[in-house]
Amino acid sequence: MPKNRNTFSSLTAWRRRIASRAVHGGWALIKEAGAVTSERPGKLRFRRIGHGTRLAFPQGTVFGEPWIELGDHCIIGEQVTLTAGMMPGLDLGAEPILTLGDGVVLGRGSHVIADTTVTIGSDTYCGPYVYITSTNHSYDDPRQPVGKQWPRMEPVEIGPGCWLGTGAVVLPGARLGRNVVVAAGAVVRGEVPDHAVVAGAPARIVRTWDERNGWQPPLRTPAPVPIPEGVTPEQLLAIAELTPEEA
């Protein structure tokens, strides 16, 4: 009897391994087939989707595509919401409403809600679950439910080269300069100058940089070691695959 139990146990484990491989392999194929690119836009008809840009599958809510421009080599993670206008089917005029520059990264579960113009500059990276919106609820009338009151809308502009940490929120009217760092969970409104670090809710400037003084207050972490010149991507991949004993 123990031998039979071992046989059945081994057969069950083997079947589970096969099923697991099939599920993972099938899901990988589905994700590849469901990704949106300029060559394979599926049902989405963006005003522009640049070369090398990819929306991972499954996508979040996407509508108003004729007023959305996506630059080249953007990476849009899974379940990212991109909307132009308050609802599908509106005529928003001749100009784009939501514009992403080249090389923009939007992490998994992020939302970009553009009821009026939202611009995200080139090479801006957003961590997961970042929320960027040009619209906010109003609560002027205490007799009406907040959700039924007409919202306020203001354009949002995020400069090139910014980094928005996980869960950051950018509110209507915000204007971020070049290379701004937004800490995880920060809530940003108003204007943020170039080369500033903001944190908190509401966000405030905690560090700035200029040509004369550098970073103030000074950075507490050592500068990263640059990759030596001449190192190829293949060599970097080979180093990454080394075990601790081999390194």
Coordinates of C-alpha atoms in Angstrom, one line a residue:
M1 CA 0.0 0.0 0.0
P2 CA 2.7 2.6 0.7
K3 CA 4.1 2.0 -2.7
N4 CA 0.7 2.6 -4.4
R5 CA 0.2 5.8 -2.4
N6 CA 3.6 7.0 -3.5
T7 CA 2.8 6.1 -7.1
F8 CA -0.5 8.0 -7.0
S9 CA 1.2 11.0 -5.3
S10 CA 3.9 11.1 -7.9
L11 CA 1.3 10.9 -10.7
T12 CA -0.8 13.7 -9.1
A13 CA 2.3 15.9 -8.7
W14 CA 3.3 15.3 -12.3
R15 CA -0.2 16.3 -13.6
R16 CA -0.1 19.4 -11.5
R17 CA 3.2 20.4 -12.9
I18 CA 2.0 19.8 -16.5
A19 CA -1.2 21.8 -15.8
S20 CA 0.8 24.6 -14.2
R21 CA 3.1 24.9 -17.2
A22 CA 0.1 24.9 -19.6
V23 CA -1.6 27.6 -17.7
H24 CA 1.5 29.8 -17.4
G25 CA 2.4 29.2 -21.0
G26 CA -1.2 29.9 -22.2
W27 CA -1.3 33.1 -20.1
A28 CA 2.0 34.3 -21.6
L29 CA 0.6 33.8 -25.1
I30 CA -2.6 35.6 -24.2
K31 CA -0.7 38.6 -22.8
E32 CA 1.5 38.8 -25.9
A33 CA -1.5 38.6 -28.2
G34 CA -3.5 41.1 -26.1
A35 CA -0.8 43.8 -25.9
V36 CA -1.5 47.0 -27.9
T37 CA 1.2 48.4 -30.2
S38 CA 1.2 50.7 -33.3
E39 CA 1.4 47.6 -35.4
R40 CA -1.4 45.8 -33.4
P41 CA -3.7 48.4 -32.0
G42 CA -6.7 46.0 -31.7
K43 CA -9.9 48.0 -31.2
L44 CA -8.1 51.1 -29.8
R45 CA -7.7 53.9 -32.3
F46 CA -5.4 56.5 -30.7
R47 CA -4.8 59.8 -32.3
R48 CA -1.1 58.6 -32.3
I49 CA 0.7 55.7 -30.9
G50 CA 4.4 55.9 -31.4
H51 CA 6.9 53.4 -32.6
G52 CA 8.0 50.9 -29.9
T53 CA 5.1 51.9 -27.6
R54 CA 3.3 49.0 -25.9
L55 CA 0.2 48.8 -23.7
A56 CA 0.4 45.6 -21.6
F57 CA -2.5 43.2 -21.4
P58 CA -4.9 43.4 -19.7
Q59 CA -5.5 47.1 -20.3
G60 CA -7.5 49.2 -17.9
T61 CA -10.3 51.5 -18.9
V62 CA -9.4 53.3 -22.1
F63 CA -11.7 55.8 -24.0
G64 CA -11.4 59.0 -25.9
E65 CA -8.5 57.5 -27.9
P66 CA -8.9 60.0 -30.8
W67 CA -7.7 62.7 -28.4
I68 CA -4.9 60.7 -26.9
E69 CA -1.3 60.9 -28.2
L70 CA 1.3 58.4 -27.1
G71 CA 5.0 59.1 -28.0
D72 CA 7.6 56.6 -29.1
H73 CA 8.9 53.8 -26.8
C74 CA 6.4 54.3 -24.0
I75 CA 5.7 51.5 -21.6
I76 CA 2.1 51.3 -20.3
G77 CA 1.7 48.6 -17.6
E78 CA -1.2 46.3 -16.9
Q79 CA -4.5 47.7 -15.9
V80 CA -3.6 51.3 -16.7
T81 CA -6.5 53.7 -17.2
L82 CA -6.1 56.3 -20.0
T83 CA -9.2 58.5 -20.6
A84 CA -9.9 61.7 -22.5
G85 CA -13.2 63.4 -21.7
M86 CA -15.7 62.8 -19.0
M87 CA -17.2 59.8 -20.8
P88 CA -16.9 57.9 -24.1
G89 CA -18.5 59.3 -27.3
L90 CA -17.9 63.0 -26.7
D91 CA -16.5 65.3 -29.4
L92 CA -13.6 67.0 -27.7
G93 CA -12.5 69.2 -30.6
A94 CA -9.5 69.3 -32.9
E95 CA -6.6 69.3 -30.4
P96 CA -5.3 66.4 -28.3
I97 CA -6.4 66.2 -24.7
L98 CA -3.9 63.7 -23.2
T99 CA -0.3 63.7 -24.5
L100 CA 2.5 61.4 -23.4
G101 CA 6.0 62.3 -24.7
D102 CA 8.6 59.7 -25.8
G103 CA 9.8 57.1 -23.3
V104 CA 7.1 57.6 -20.7
V105 CA 6.5 54.7 -18.3
L106 CA 3.2 54.2 -16.5
G107 CA 3.4 51.5 -13.9
R108 CA 0.7 48.8 -13.3
G109 CA -2.7 50.1 -12.1
S110 CA -1.9 53.8 -12.8
H111 CA -4.7 56.2 -13.9
V112 CA -4.4 59.2 -16.1
I113 CA -7.7 61.1 -16.3
A114 CA -7.8 63.9 -18.7
D115 CA -11.1 65.8 -18.8
T116 CA -9.1 68.8 -19.9
T117 CA -5.5 68.9 -21.2
V118 CA -2.9 66.6 -19.4
T119 CA 0.7 66.6 -20.7
I120 CA 3.4 64.2 -19.5
G121 CA 6.9 65.0 -20.7
S122 CA 9.3 62.6 -22.3
D123 CA 11.2 60.1 -20.1
T124 CA 8.9 60.6 -17.1
Y125 CA 8.7 57.4 -15.1
C126 CA 5.6 56.6 -12.9
G127 CA 5.6 53.7 -10.4
P128 CA 2.6 51.5 -9.9
Y129 CA -0.8 53.0 -8.9
V130 CA 0.0 56.6 -9.7
Y131 CA -3.1 58.8 -10.2
I132 CA -2.9 61.9 -12.4
T133 CA -6.1 63.8 -13.0
S134 CA -7.3 67.1 -14.4
T135 CA -10.6 66.9 -12.6
N136 CA -11.7 67.0 -8.9
H137 CA -15.1 66.8 -7.2
S138 CA -16.6 70.1 -5.9
Y139 CA -18.6 70.3 -2.7
D140 CA -19.8 73.9 -2.8
D141 CA -23.5 73.1 -2.3
P142 CA -23.9 71.4 1.1
R143 CA -27.5 70.3 0.1
Q144 CA -26.3 68.2 -2.8
P145 CA -24.4 64.9 -2.8
V146 CA -20.7 65.6 -3.7
G147 CA -20.8 63.2 -6.6
K148 CA -23.7 65.0 -8.2
Q149 CA -22.0 68.4 -8.2
W150 CA -20.2 69.7 -11.3
P151 CA -16.5 69.0 -11.0
R152 CA -13.7 71.5 -11.3
M153 CA -11.2 71.0 -14.2
E154 CA -7.7 72.5 -14.6
P155 CA -4.9 71.5 -17.0
V156 CA -2.0 69.4 -15.7
E157 CA 1.6 69.6 -16.9
I158 CA 4.4 67.2 -15.9
G159 CA 7.8 68.1 -17.3
P160 CA 10.3 65.8 -18.9
G161 CA 12.5 63.4 -16.9
C162 CA 10.3 63.3 -13.8
W163 CA 9.9 60.3 -11.4
L164 CA 6.6 59.7 -9.6
G165 CA 6.8 57.1 -6.9
T166 CA 4.2 54.4 -6.1
G167 CA 0.8 55.8 -5.2
A168 CA 1.6 59.4 -5.9
V169 CA -1.4 61.7 -6.8
V170 CA -1.2 64.7 -9.1
L171 CA -4.2 67.0 -8.7
P172 CA -5.8 69.4 -11.2
G173 CA -3.8 72.5 -11.9
A174 CA -0.4 70.9 -11.0
R175 CA 2.6 72.0 -13.0
L176 CA 5.8 70.0 -12.4
G177 CA 9.1 71.2 -13.9
R178 CA 11.9 69.2 -15.3
N179 CA 13.4 66.2 -13.4
V180 CA 11.0 66.5 -10.5
V181 CA 10.9 63.6 -8.0
V182 CA 7.6 62.9 -6.3
A183 CA 7.9 60.7 -3.3
A184 CA 5.6 57.6 -2.9
G185 CA 2.2 58.5 -1.7
A186 CA 2.7 62.3 -2.1
V187 CA -0.3 64.4 -3.1
V188 CA 0.8 67.2 -5.5
R189 CA -1.0 70.4 -6.4
G190 CA 0.3 73.8 -7.5
E191 CA 3.6 74.5 -9.2
V192 CA 6.9 72.5 -8.5
P193 CA 10.1 74.0 -9.9
D194 CA 12.8 72.1 -11.9
H195 CA 15.0 69.6 -10.0
A196 CA 12.9 69.5 -6.8
V197 CA 12.0 66.6 -4.6
V198 CA 8.5 66.8 -3.1
A199 CA 6.9 64.6 -0.4
G200 CA 3.9 64.5 1.9
A201 CA 0.2 65.1 1.6
P202 CA -0.1 67.9 0.6
A203 CA 3.3 67.7 -1.0
R204 CA 6.0 70.1 0.0
I205 CA 9.5 70.7 -1.4
V206 CA 12.0 68.7 0.7
R207 CA 15.1 69.1 -1.5
T208 CA 16.2 71.3 -4.4
W209 CA 19.2 71.5 -6.8
D210 CA 20.9 74.4 -8.5
E211 CA 24.2 74.8 -10.4
R212 CA 26.0 76.7 -7.6
N213 CA 25.0 74.8 -4.5
G214 CA 24.1 71.3 -5.9
W215 CA 21.5 69.4 -3.8
Q216 CA 20.3 71.1 -0.7
P217 CA 20.0 69.6 1.8
P218 CA 22.9 67.3 0.5
L219 CA 22.2 63.8 -0.6
R220 CA 22.8 61.2 2.1
T221 CA 23.4 58.3 -0.3
P222 CA 26.5 57.7 -2.3
A223 CA 26.4 58.4 -6.0
P224 CA 25.7 55.2 -8.1
V225 CA 28.7 53.6 -9.7
P226 CA 28.4 54.2 -13.5
I227 CA 28.6 51.3 -15.9
P228 CA 32.2 51.2 -17.4
E229 CA 32.4 52.3 -21.1
G230 CA 32.4 49.5 -23.6
V231 CA 30.3 47.1 -21.6
T232 CA 27.6 45.5 -23.8
P233 CA 24.0 44.6 -22.9
E234 CA 25.0 40.9 -23.4
Q235 CA 27.8 41.2 -20.8
L236 CA 25.4 42.9 -18.3
L237 CA 22.9 40.0 -18.7
A238 CA 25.7 37.5 -18.2
I239 CA 26.7 39.2 -15.0
A240 CA 23.1 39.3 -13.8
E241 CA 22.9 35.5 -14.2
L242 CA 26.0 34.8 -12.1
T243 CA 25.5 33.0 -8.8
P244 CA 27.0 34.6 -5.6
E245 CA 29.8 31.9 -5.7
E246 CA 30.7 32.8 -9.3
A247 CA 30.5 36.6 -8.9

